[in-house]
mmCIF file of C-alpha atoms in Angstrom:
data_model
loop_
_atom_site.group_PDB
_atom_site.id
_atom_site.type_symbol
_atom_site.label_atom_id
_atom_site.label_comp_id
_atom_site.label_asym_id
_atom_site.label_seq_id
_atom_site.Cartn_x
_atom_site.Cartn_y
_atom_site.Cartn_z
ATOM 1 C CA MET A 1 -21.228 -79.429 -49.728
ATOM 2 C CA ASP A 2 -24.629 -79.970 -47.987
ATOM 3 C CA ASN A 3 -22.731 -80.394 -44.767
ATOM 4 C CA SER A 4 -21.719 -76.900 -45.274
ATOM 5 C CA VAL A 5 -24.552 -75.911 -45.999
ATOM 6 C CA GLY A 6 -26.255 -77.446 -43.367
ATOM 7 C CA ALA A 7 -23.793 -76.045 -40.773
ATOM 8 C CA GLY A 8 -24.273 -72.429 -42.330
ATOM 9 C CA PHE A 9 -28.277 -72.514 -41.495
ATOM 10 C CA MET A 10 -27.725 -73.159 -38.052
ATOM 11 C CA ALA A 11 -25.117 -70.775 -37.213
ATOM 12 C CA VAL A 12 -27.714 -68.341 -39.131
ATOM 13 C CA PHE A 13 -30.077 -69.573 -37.710
ATOM 14 C CA ALA A 14 -28.583 -69.529 -33.878
ATOM 15 C CA VAL A 15 -27.112 -65.735 -33.960
ATOM 16 C CA SER A 16 -30.287 -64.338 -35.353
ATOM 17 C CA GLY A 17 -32.679 -66.259 -32.486
ATOM 18 C CA SER A 18 -29.603 -64.727 -29.551
ATOM 19 C CA VAL A 19 -30.695 -61.486 -31.138
ATOM 20 C CA VAL A 20 -34.292 -61.231 -31.422
ATOM 21 C CA LEU A 21 -34.268 -63.808 -27.500
ATOM 22 C CA LEU A 22 -31.426 -60.342 -25.872
ATOM 23 C CA SER A 23 -34.298 -56.970 -28.564
ATOM 24 C CA LEU A 24 -37.268 -58.929 -26.138
ATOM 25 C CA GLN A 25 -35.172 -58.828 -23.157
ATOM 26 C CA LEU A 26 -33.685 -55.668 -23.305
ATOM 27 C CA HIS A 27 -37.262 -54.526 -24.518
ATOM 28 C CA LYS A 28 -39.292 -55.851 -21.407
ATOM 29 C CA ARG A 29 -36.473 -54.150 -19.142
ATOM 30 C CA LEU A 30 -37.436 -50.710 -21.187
ATOM 31 C CA LEU A 31 -40.361 -51.167 -20.937
ATOM 32 C CA SER A 32 -41.393 -52.433 -17.194
ATOM 33 C CA ASP A 33 -38.888 -49.020 -16.024
ATOM 34 C CA PHE A 34 -40.693 -47.081 -18.358
ATOM 35 C CA MET A 35 -44.248 -47.982 -17.236
ATOM 36 C CA LYS A 36 -42.672 -47.739 -13.633
ATOM 37 C CA LYS A 37 -42.123 -43.713 -13.946
ATOM 38 C CA ILE A 38 -45.251 -43.613 -15.559
ATOM 39 C CA GLU A 39 -46.871 -45.318 -12.516
ATOM 40 C CA PHE A 40 -44.902 -43.137 -10.583
ATOM 41 C CA GLU A 41 -45.940 -39.864 -11.850
ATOM 42 C CA LEU A 42 -49.650 -40.627 -12.235
ATOM 43 C CA GLY A 43 -49.725 -42.117 -8.530
ATOM 44 C CA SER A 44 -52.747 -42.142 -7.322
ATOM 45 C CA GLU A 45 -52.732 -39.280 -4.425
ATOM 46 C CA LYS A 46 -53.061 -41.999 -1.410
ATOM 47 C CA ASP A 47 -50.056 -42.827 -1.980
ATOM 48 C CA MET A 48 -48.284 -39.551 -2.011
ATOM 49 C CA PRO A 49 -47.649 -37.659 1.265
ATOM 50 C CA LYS A 50 -49.029 -34.489 1.916
ATOM 51 C CA LYS A 51 -47.228 -31.120 1.093
ATOM 52 C CA LYS A 52 -45.566 -29.421 4.413
ATOM 53 C CA VAL A 53 -46.465 -26.197 4.516
ATOM 54 C CA ARG A 54 -42.475 -24.019 5.631
ATOM 55 C CA PHE A 55 -43.003 -20.594 6.106
ATOM 56 C CA ALA A 56 -39.129 -18.296 6.015
ATOM 57 C CA ASP A 57 -37.843 -16.934 9.255
ATOM 58 C CA ASP A 58 -38.859 -13.703 8.445
ATOM 59 C CA VAL A 59 -42.715 -13.797 8.796
ATOM 60 C CA MET A 60 -43.792 -11.987 11.487
ATOM 61 C CA ASP A 61 -47.736 -13.543 13.958
ATOM 62 C CA PRO A 62 -49.810 -10.707 13.640
ATOM 63 C CA SER A 63 -50.892 -9.389 16.999
ATOM 64 C CA SER A 64 -54.857 -10.115 18.264
ATOM 65 C CA GLU A 65 -57.119 -8.557 15.584
ATOM 66 C CA ASN A 66 -54.227 -7.304 13.209
ATOM 67 C CA LYS A 67 -54.466 -3.513 14.403
ATOM 68 C CA GLU A 68 -50.900 -3.008 15.242
ATOM 69 C CA HIS A 69 -49.286 -4.854 12.286
ATOM 70 C CA ARG A 70 -52.134 -2.290 10.167
ATOM 71 C CA ARG A 71 -51.031 0.354 11.932
ATOM 72 C CA LYS A 72 -47.453 -0.599 11.293
ATOM 73 C CA HIS A 73 -48.023 -1.975 7.990
ATOM 74 C CA LEU A 74 -50.385 -0.119 5.577
ATOM 75 C CA GLY A 75 -49.432 2.782 7.111
ATOM 76 C CA LYS A 76 -52.578 5.536 5.618
ATOM 77 C CA PRO A 77 -55.688 4.417 3.207
ATOM 78 C CA ALA A 78 -55.128 4.860 0.068
ATOM 79 C CA THR A 79 -58.855 5.849 -2.420
ATOM 80 C CA ARG A 80 -57.219 5.639 -5.619
ATOM 81 C CA VAL A 81 -54.127 4.593 -7.126
ATOM 82 C CA ASP A 82 -52.654 6.131 -10.235
ATOM 83 C CA LEU A 83 -52.378 3.723 -12.551
ATOM 84 C CA ILE A 84 -51.784 5.896 -15.801
ATOM 85 C CA ASP A 85 -50.815 10.042 -15.765
ATOM 86 C CA GLN A 86 -54.638 10.380 -17.088
ATOM 87 C CA GLY A 87 -56.427 13.726 -18.690
ATOM 88 C CA PRO A 88 -59.196 15.958 -17.609
ATOM 89 C CA ASN A 89 -61.741 13.667 -19.878
ATOM 90 C CA SER A 90 -60.918 10.511 -19.255
ATOM 91 C CA ARG A 91 -62.652 7.540 -18.834
ATOM 92 C CA ALA A 92 -61.764 5.526 -16.144
ATOM 93 C CA ASP A 93 -61.515 8.044 -13.466
ATOM 94 C CA GLY A 94 -64.332 7.626 -12.568
ATOM 95 C CA LYS A 95 -64.456 4.440 -12.114
ATOM 96 C CA LEU A 96 -61.223 4.483 -9.926
ATOM 97 C CA ASP A 97 -62.465 6.038 -7.156
ATOM 98 C CA THR A 98 -65.795 2.922 -7.466
ATOM 99 C CA MET A 99 -63.276 -0.149 -8.089
ATOM 100 C CA PRO A 100 -62.251 -2.247 -4.756
ATOM 101 C CA LEU A 101 -58.716 -1.002 -3.972
ATOM 102 C CA ASN A 102 -57.667 -5.237 -4.556
ATOM 103 C CA TRP A 103 -58.772 -4.866 -8.495
ATOM 104 C CA GLN A 104 -56.854 -1.359 -8.542
ATOM 105 C CA VAL A 105 -53.668 -2.639 -7.079
ATOM 106 C CA MET A 106 -54.499 -5.785 -9.507
ATOM 107 C CA TYR A 107 -54.885 -3.582 -12.075
ATOM 108 C CA LYS A 108 -51.534 -1.376 -11.534
ATOM 109 C CA GLY A 109 -49.841 -4.549 -11.702
ATOM 110 C CA ILE A 110 -50.699 -5.266 -15.213
ATOM 111 C CA ILE A 111 -50.445 -2.193 -16.218
ATOM 112 C CA GLU A 112 -46.723 -2.111 -14.636
ATOM 113 C CA TYR A 113 -46.359 -5.758 -16.214
ATOM 114 C CA ARG A 114 -47.293 -4.523 -19.976
ATOM 115 C CA THR A 115 -44.804 -1.131 -19.820
ATOM 116 C CA LEU A 116 -42.230 -3.654 -18.835
ATOM 117 C CA LYS A 117 -42.339 -6.307 -21.579
ATOM 118 C CA GLY A 118 -43.286 -2.938 -24.150
ATOM 119 C CA CYS A 119 -47.130 -4.032 -24.967
ATOM 120 C CA ASN A 120 -49.625 -1.215 -25.718
ATOM 121 C CA VAL A 121 -51.925 0.334 -22.425
ATOM 122 C CA SER A 122 -54.697 1.460 -23.361
ATOM 123 C CA ASN A 123 -56.715 4.506 -20.865
ATOM 124 C CA GLY A 124 -60.659 3.009 -20.410
ATOM 125 C CA PHE A 125 -60.980 0.040 -18.513
#
């Protein structure tokens, strides 16, 4: 009986030892792959290639001093962008005349986005 118990302990010890060794090797491999991915994502900027800018085929090179380009594409300069149908007592009426054109266009885009999204739009900027 002592012989069979000893053989049983030896078998359990061998199986559990091999399971431990296999799990250790698997853990090392998974940890190594994970660390490689992390190092790749967080790698230093000097190792990463610089991004190249590619323009679309239809991009035109503007002419000298951009006069011809402005004449073709801009048309008459806008003095005011009608953002909302505003009444005579609107607080934003005088502000739009003094606002730069690029800000007017930006606010117009914000208003259009909000109306498409369904948000409430206030008249006073």
